[in-house]
XYZ file of C-alpha atoms in Angstrom:
382
model
C 0.000 0.000 0.000
C 1.418 3.361 -1.018
C 1.475 5.804 1.890
C 2.643 9.226 2.985
C 4.018 9.508 6.458
C 2.231 6.316 7.458
C -1.055 7.543 5.953
C -2.373 5.814 2.852
C -2.278 8.006 -0.241
C -5.522 6.392 -1.384
C -7.738 4.647 1.132
C -9.079 1.987 -1.211
C -11.480 0.506 1.334
C -12.988 3.931 1.934
C -13.302 4.434 -1.824
C -15.361 1.237 -2.044
C -17.471 2.186 0.990
C -18.129 5.705 -0.315
C -19.041 4.573 -3.811
C -21.291 1.824 -2.483
C -23.061 4.261 -0.164
C -23.736 6.933 -2.768
C -24.401 4.849 -5.857
C -27.983 5.088 -7.046
C -30.224 2.129 -6.297
C -30.955 -0.116 -9.225
C -34.382 -0.733 -10.763
C -36.912 -2.619 -8.686
C -37.070 -6.313 -9.498
C -38.338 -9.265 -7.496
C -35.995 -12.001 -6.339
C -37.368 -14.372 -8.951
C -36.961 -11.737 -11.666
C -33.375 -11.127 -10.590
C -32.549 -14.834 -10.793
C -34.123 -15.058 -14.245
C -32.203 -11.991 -15.485
C -28.884 -13.349 -14.237
C -29.565 -16.742 -15.827
C -30.504 -15.140 -19.136
C -27.399 -12.939 -19.224
C -25.190 -15.977 -18.591
C -26.999 -17.841 -21.380
C -26.614 -14.941 -23.816
C -22.943 -14.522 -22.935
C -22.370 -18.190 -23.748
C -24.326 -18.131 -27.024
C -22.567 -14.927 -28.075
C -19.250 -16.776 -28.287
C -20.233 -18.784 -31.361
C -21.883 -15.777 -33.057
C -18.816 -13.575 -32.574
C -16.368 -16.316 -33.630
C -18.289 -16.986 -36.830
C -18.645 -13.316 -37.759
C -15.117 -12.119 -36.915
C -13.228 -15.318 -37.878
C -10.801 -14.494 -35.091
C -10.973 -17.291 -32.535
C -11.154 -20.723 -34.099
C -12.508 -23.623 -31.988
C -9.989 -26.114 -30.596
C -10.155 -29.902 -30.980
C -13.130 -30.092 -28.604
C -15.092 -27.526 -30.610
C -14.809 -24.911 -27.868
C -13.342 -21.425 -28.221
C -9.982 -20.882 -26.498
C -11.477 -18.737 -23.721
C -10.221 -19.071 -20.191
C -11.959 -16.040 -18.712
C -15.061 -16.161 -16.513
C -18.327 -14.353 -17.183
C -19.567 -12.637 -14.022
C -22.988 -11.044 -13.647
C -22.635 -8.356 -10.970
C -24.622 -5.593 -9.303
C -23.404 -2.016 -8.942
C -21.431 -2.614 -5.707
C -19.817 -5.621 -7.387
C -18.720 -3.453 -10.305
C -17.311 -0.901 -7.856
C -15.254 -3.522 -6.003
C -13.896 -4.926 -9.253
C -12.833 -1.529 -10.564
C -11.236 -0.384 -7.315
C -9.159 -3.564 -7.397
C -8.197 -2.809 -10.987
C -7.282 0.815 -10.218
C -5.222 -0.308 -7.262
C -3.190 -2.680 -9.415
C -2.710 -0.376 -12.401
C -1.951 2.802 -10.421
C 0.524 1.207 -8.016
C 3.631 2.415 -9.938
C 2.256 5.963 -10.242
C 1.393 6.217 -6.547
C 4.815 4.881 -5.612
C 6.414 7.544 -7.811
C 4.291 10.268 -6.248
C 5.275 9.083 -2.782
C 8.961 9.301 -3.671
C 8.682 12.902 -4.792
C 6.100 14.150 -2.281
C 8.579 16.126 -0.196
C 10.179 17.831 -3.206
C 7.070 18.798 -5.150
C 4.731 21.662 -4.201
C 1.471 20.233 -2.966
C 2.975 17.022 -1.650
C 2.784 18.239 1.922
C -0.827 19.233 1.400
C -1.789 15.767 0.276
C 0.184 14.289 3.148
C -1.827 16.388 5.581
C -5.148 15.645 3.986
C -4.313 11.965 3.721
C -5.782 9.039 1.915
C -9.171 9.380 3.575
C -10.106 12.415 1.499
C -8.637 10.906 -1.663
C -10.592 7.725 -1.046
C -13.810 9.717 -0.721
C -13.082 11.651 -3.931
C -12.438 8.449 -5.872
C -15.501 6.827 -4.325
C -17.722 9.685 -5.473
C -16.485 9.321 -9.036
C -17.092 5.583 -9.002
C -20.585 6.068 -7.606
C -21.362 8.153 -10.692
C -19.900 5.651 -13.152
C -21.316 2.533 -11.486
C -24.853 3.243 -12.657
C -23.823 3.815 -16.275
C -21.654 0.860 -17.306
C -23.533 -2.020 -18.925
C -20.581 -4.368 -19.084
C -16.830 -4.491 -19.502
C -14.012 -6.869 -20.191
C -11.469 -6.397 -17.416
C -8.143 -7.057 -19.053
C -5.940 -6.643 -15.977
C -8.342 -7.823 -13.295
C -6.745 -9.174 -10.114
C -8.472 -12.243 -8.751
C -10.443 -12.106 -5.521
C -12.609 -14.512 -3.579
C -15.800 -12.853 -4.804
C -14.631 -12.020 -8.327
C -12.363 -14.727 -9.776
C -10.247 -14.031 -12.826
C -9.172 -16.314 -15.639
C -5.771 -17.855 -16.244
C -4.693 -14.797 -18.250
C -6.081 -12.396 -15.644
C -9.183 -11.257 -17.515
C -12.876 -11.496 -16.718
C -16.088 -10.349 -18.348
C -18.473 -8.317 -16.185
C -22.151 -7.779 -17.007
C -23.833 -5.205 -14.747
C -27.366 -6.588 -14.494
C -29.204 -3.616 -12.881
C -27.800 -1.187 -15.456
C -28.831 -3.395 -18.358
C -32.359 -3.648 -16.946
C -32.484 0.103 -16.300
C -31.524 0.974 -19.893
C -33.832 -1.565 -21.532
C -36.733 -0.132 -19.533
C -35.752 3.449 -20.253
C -35.499 2.778 -23.991
C -38.645 0.629 -23.982
C -37.001 -2.088 -26.074
C -37.520 -5.852 -26.058
C -35.541 -7.048 -22.989
C -34.340 -10.376 -24.379
C -33.084 -8.750 -27.569
C -31.330 -5.942 -25.705
C -29.570 -8.320 -23.301
C -28.226 -10.422 -26.171
C -27.171 -7.271 -28.046
C -25.149 -6.077 -25.049
C -23.563 -9.503 -24.637
C -22.465 -9.504 -28.282
C -20.529 -6.276 -27.706
C -18.832 -7.486 -24.532
C -18.102 -10.934 -25.958
C -16.315 -9.246 -28.855
C -13.956 -7.626 -26.365
C -13.287 -10.975 -24.729
C -12.581 -12.506 -28.137
C -10.189 -9.685 -29.007
C -7.981 -10.432 -26.029
C -8.229 -14.229 -25.990
C -7.656 -14.589 -29.743
C -4.770 -12.083 -29.907
C -2.191 -13.263 -27.339
C 0.080 -10.213 -27.562
C -2.671 -7.585 -27.200
C -2.907 -7.605 -23.412
C 0.839 -7.191 -22.868
C 1.024 -4.481 -25.508
C -1.705 -2.373 -23.890
C -0.317 -2.957 -20.418
C 3.083 -1.772 -21.612
C 1.586 1.392 -23.083
C -0.367 2.130 -19.895
C 2.680 1.660 -17.696
C 4.744 3.848 -20.035
C 2.042 6.522 -19.782
C 2.059 6.356 -15.993
C 5.854 6.282 -15.919
C 5.945 9.588 -17.815
C 3.401 11.233 -15.523
C 4.715 14.547 -14.252
C 2.112 15.623 -11.727
C 2.381 16.576 -8.095
C 0.046 15.005 -5.534
C -1.665 18.300 -4.790
C -2.687 18.759 -8.419
C -4.054 15.233 -8.618
C -6.139 15.790 -5.494
C -7.379 19.087 -6.919
C -8.578 17.407 -10.112
C -10.312 14.643 -8.199
C -12.033 17.231 -6.044
C -13.210 19.164 -9.103
C -14.884 16.042 -10.416
C -16.409 15.147 -7.064
C -17.721 18.691 -6.584
C -19.410 18.427 -9.962
C -21.260 15.403 -8.645
C -22.522 17.479 -5.738
C -23.497 20.367 -8.012
C -20.889 22.592 -6.388
C -19.259 23.731 -9.615
C -19.995 27.432 -10.244
C -22.555 28.272 -12.909
C -21.000 28.907 -16.299
C -17.686 27.310 -15.452
C -18.276 24.439 -17.873
C -17.738 26.755 -20.822
C -14.337 27.978 -19.687
C -11.207 26.552 -21.268
C -9.988 24.871 -18.085
C -13.423 23.429 -17.371
C -13.540 21.912 -20.836
C -10.434 19.801 -20.303
C -10.637 16.252 -19.024
C -8.651 14.723 -16.185
C -6.495 12.927 -18.738
C -5.739 16.179 -20.576
C -4.689 17.885 -17.384
C -1.966 15.366 -16.473
C -0.302 14.968 -19.858
C 3.359 15.654 -20.583
C 4.620 15.829 -24.184
C 5.822 12.224 -23.966
C 2.437 11.159 -22.635
C 0.649 12.757 -25.563
C 2.475 10.420 -27.935
C 1.608 7.394 -25.830
C -1.984 8.555 -25.405
C -2.294 8.944 -29.168
C -1.367 5.273 -29.604
C -3.696 4.189 -26.803
C -6.536 6.245 -28.256
C -6.057 4.535 -31.612
C -6.105 1.012 -30.202
C -9.079 1.743 -27.926
C -10.953 3.244 -30.890
C -10.210 0.063 -32.810
C -11.416 -2.206 -29.995
C -14.587 -0.247 -29.250
C -15.449 0.360 -32.884
C -14.853 -3.295 -33.727
C -17.192 -4.366 -30.913
C -19.915 -2.008 -32.153
C -19.429 -3.214 -35.728
C -19.689 -6.855 -34.666
C -22.757 -6.402 -32.463
C -24.587 -4.713 -35.312
C -23.278 -7.148 -37.909
C -24.402 -10.196 -35.962
C -27.555 -8.476 -34.766
C -29.893 -8.888 -37.756
C -29.519 -12.677 -37.660
C -30.069 -13.163 -33.923
C -31.594 -9.930 -32.552
C -34.895 -9.221 -34.372
C -35.256 -5.663 -33.069
C -31.609 -4.647 -33.521
C -32.415 -1.640 -35.739
C -34.756 -0.163 -33.135
C -32.285 -0.866 -30.311
C -29.372 0.747 -32.146
C -31.343 3.886 -33.045
C -32.609 4.440 -29.511
C -29.288 3.565 -27.886
C -27.325 5.921 -30.136
C -29.610 8.803 -29.190
C -29.212 7.989 -25.513
C -25.434 7.640 -25.790
C -25.083 10.971 -27.596
C -27.396 13.047 -25.417
C -26.424 12.020 -21.900
C -28.802 12.268 -18.971
C -28.634 16.026 -18.475
C -26.441 19.059 -17.890
C -24.610 17.616 -14.889
C -24.052 14.340 -16.688
C -22.618 16.140 -19.716
C -20.266 18.233 -17.563
C -18.965 15.136 -15.817
C -18.539 13.229 -19.049
C -16.388 16.062 -20.338
C -14.323 16.272 -17.150
C -13.746 12.525 -16.974
C -12.923 12.267 -20.656
C -16.002 10.144 -21.434
C -16.820 12.292 -24.462
C -13.571 11.011 -25.936
C -14.818 7.466 -25.400
C -17.986 8.250 -27.338
C -15.838 9.440 -30.229
C -13.884 6.180 -30.017
C -17.059 4.193 -30.651
C -18.000 6.352 -33.631
C -14.567 6.766 -35.242
C -13.541 3.172 -34.592
C -16.682 1.741 -36.121
C -16.221 3.880 -39.223
C -12.645 2.615 -39.540
C -13.653 -1.038 -39.237
C -16.560 -0.645 -41.640
C -14.435 1.097 -44.270
C -11.608 -1.450 -44.058
C -13.943 -4.462 -44.209
C -15.688 -2.954 -47.227
C -12.334 -2.458 -48.935
C -10.483 -5.709 -48.128
C -13.049 -8.005 -46.461
C -13.086 -9.448 -42.942
C -9.961 -11.559 -43.438
C -8.174 -8.524 -44.786
C -9.286 -6.464 -41.804
C -8.015 -9.176 -39.448
C -4.450 -8.370 -40.465
C -4.840 -5.629 -37.877
C -4.282 -8.311 -35.206
C -0.943 -9.514 -36.668
C 1.339 -7.466 -34.397
C 1.576 -4.059 -32.703
C 3.008 -2.741 -35.977
C -0.234 -3.487 -37.831
C -2.442 -1.621 -35.374
C -3.816 1.606 -36.862
C -2.369 4.925 -35.824
C -4.600 7.716 -34.574
C -4.320 9.334 -38.022
C -5.223 6.065 -39.766
C -8.347 5.665 -37.645
C -9.548 8.878 -39.305
C -8.235 7.786 -42.742
C -8.772 4.018 -43.128
C -7.410 4.057 -46.687
C -3.997 4.994 -45.270
C -4.006 1.878 -43.091
C -4.993 -0.285 -46.059
C -2.187 1.251 -48.105
C 0.401 0.711 -45.364
C -0.552 -2.805 -44.271
C -1.983 -4.398 -47.413
C -0.256 -2.893 -50.397
C 3.200 -3.145 -48.864
C 2.539 -6.682 -47.613
C 1.209 -7.695 -51.034
C 4.183 -6.176 -52.839
C 2.306 -3.303 -54.425
C 4.334 -0.134 -55.140
């Protein structure tokens, strides 16, 4: 545990307790309904494997006819999602927090954070997680540490489906529940396939993340200030009109970047756009064959995704960098669609050959440039 003067820099247990206390309650369902929903999500997650394998041609079955997956599918509630993500943050941020501890006495603001302690930081992080916990439908946790309640697979990954959020959105959109649940599972199963079918992908992304954190040049006081800004937004404490100011329009990620980090972040943005766009492309490509109401679901979901829940929600999305994630879905899907149209699915799958065949941030915006670099050179064209 990283600490300052014997005080934890981040009180992770308090972060979990705070987020769990303030997270919104999920939709009302009976015990029998809850059991049925969990069972159906597990069933859809399992059936999605074959649909995604057939459509993407990425993960071929082994001798037993099964896909080479070794990651569990876990249906969780909002507190379960919070616990999983705090564990993930704790693992990923460990090098950064250790670095901040080493320089706390030499950097302005370090003494402030030492005085305030990990209790306040834990509360700030908990408030942010309480906001996010009611919005995530599912996620593939690539670097998930195993726990008694949330086991991980042999390669460290696990697929989380957040049941109350899925039910909340399907009710809000007034779509057919069974279709919507399968549609969500198709997206998340695509992420699982990406990492289980491409052995080098996990290590590559982990290396980029650690390089990003290793280049972080931020003092503890500034980090605490940014966390507090986000948490105050949750409480409605941000002054009126501040959202339009230049500083208020920057995300937490923007505020901690060094020049070296911008290069790394550009590569990470490209690969995340690829992964998210590919998942959206697959869920819609498979959809017409197995999800009868996919067109209605996609139209309603896109409107919901673009609009947000209100002014506060939009301000927080901007601060947390979630608007950038929305662009990743859109830009990534356009890239995948354009490449598949040009060279077919097998031609697109050259993207998974090595880190060198991943698209750059510029190529995400100009798919023809990726095709020219990867295909024409590989095929001997001038």
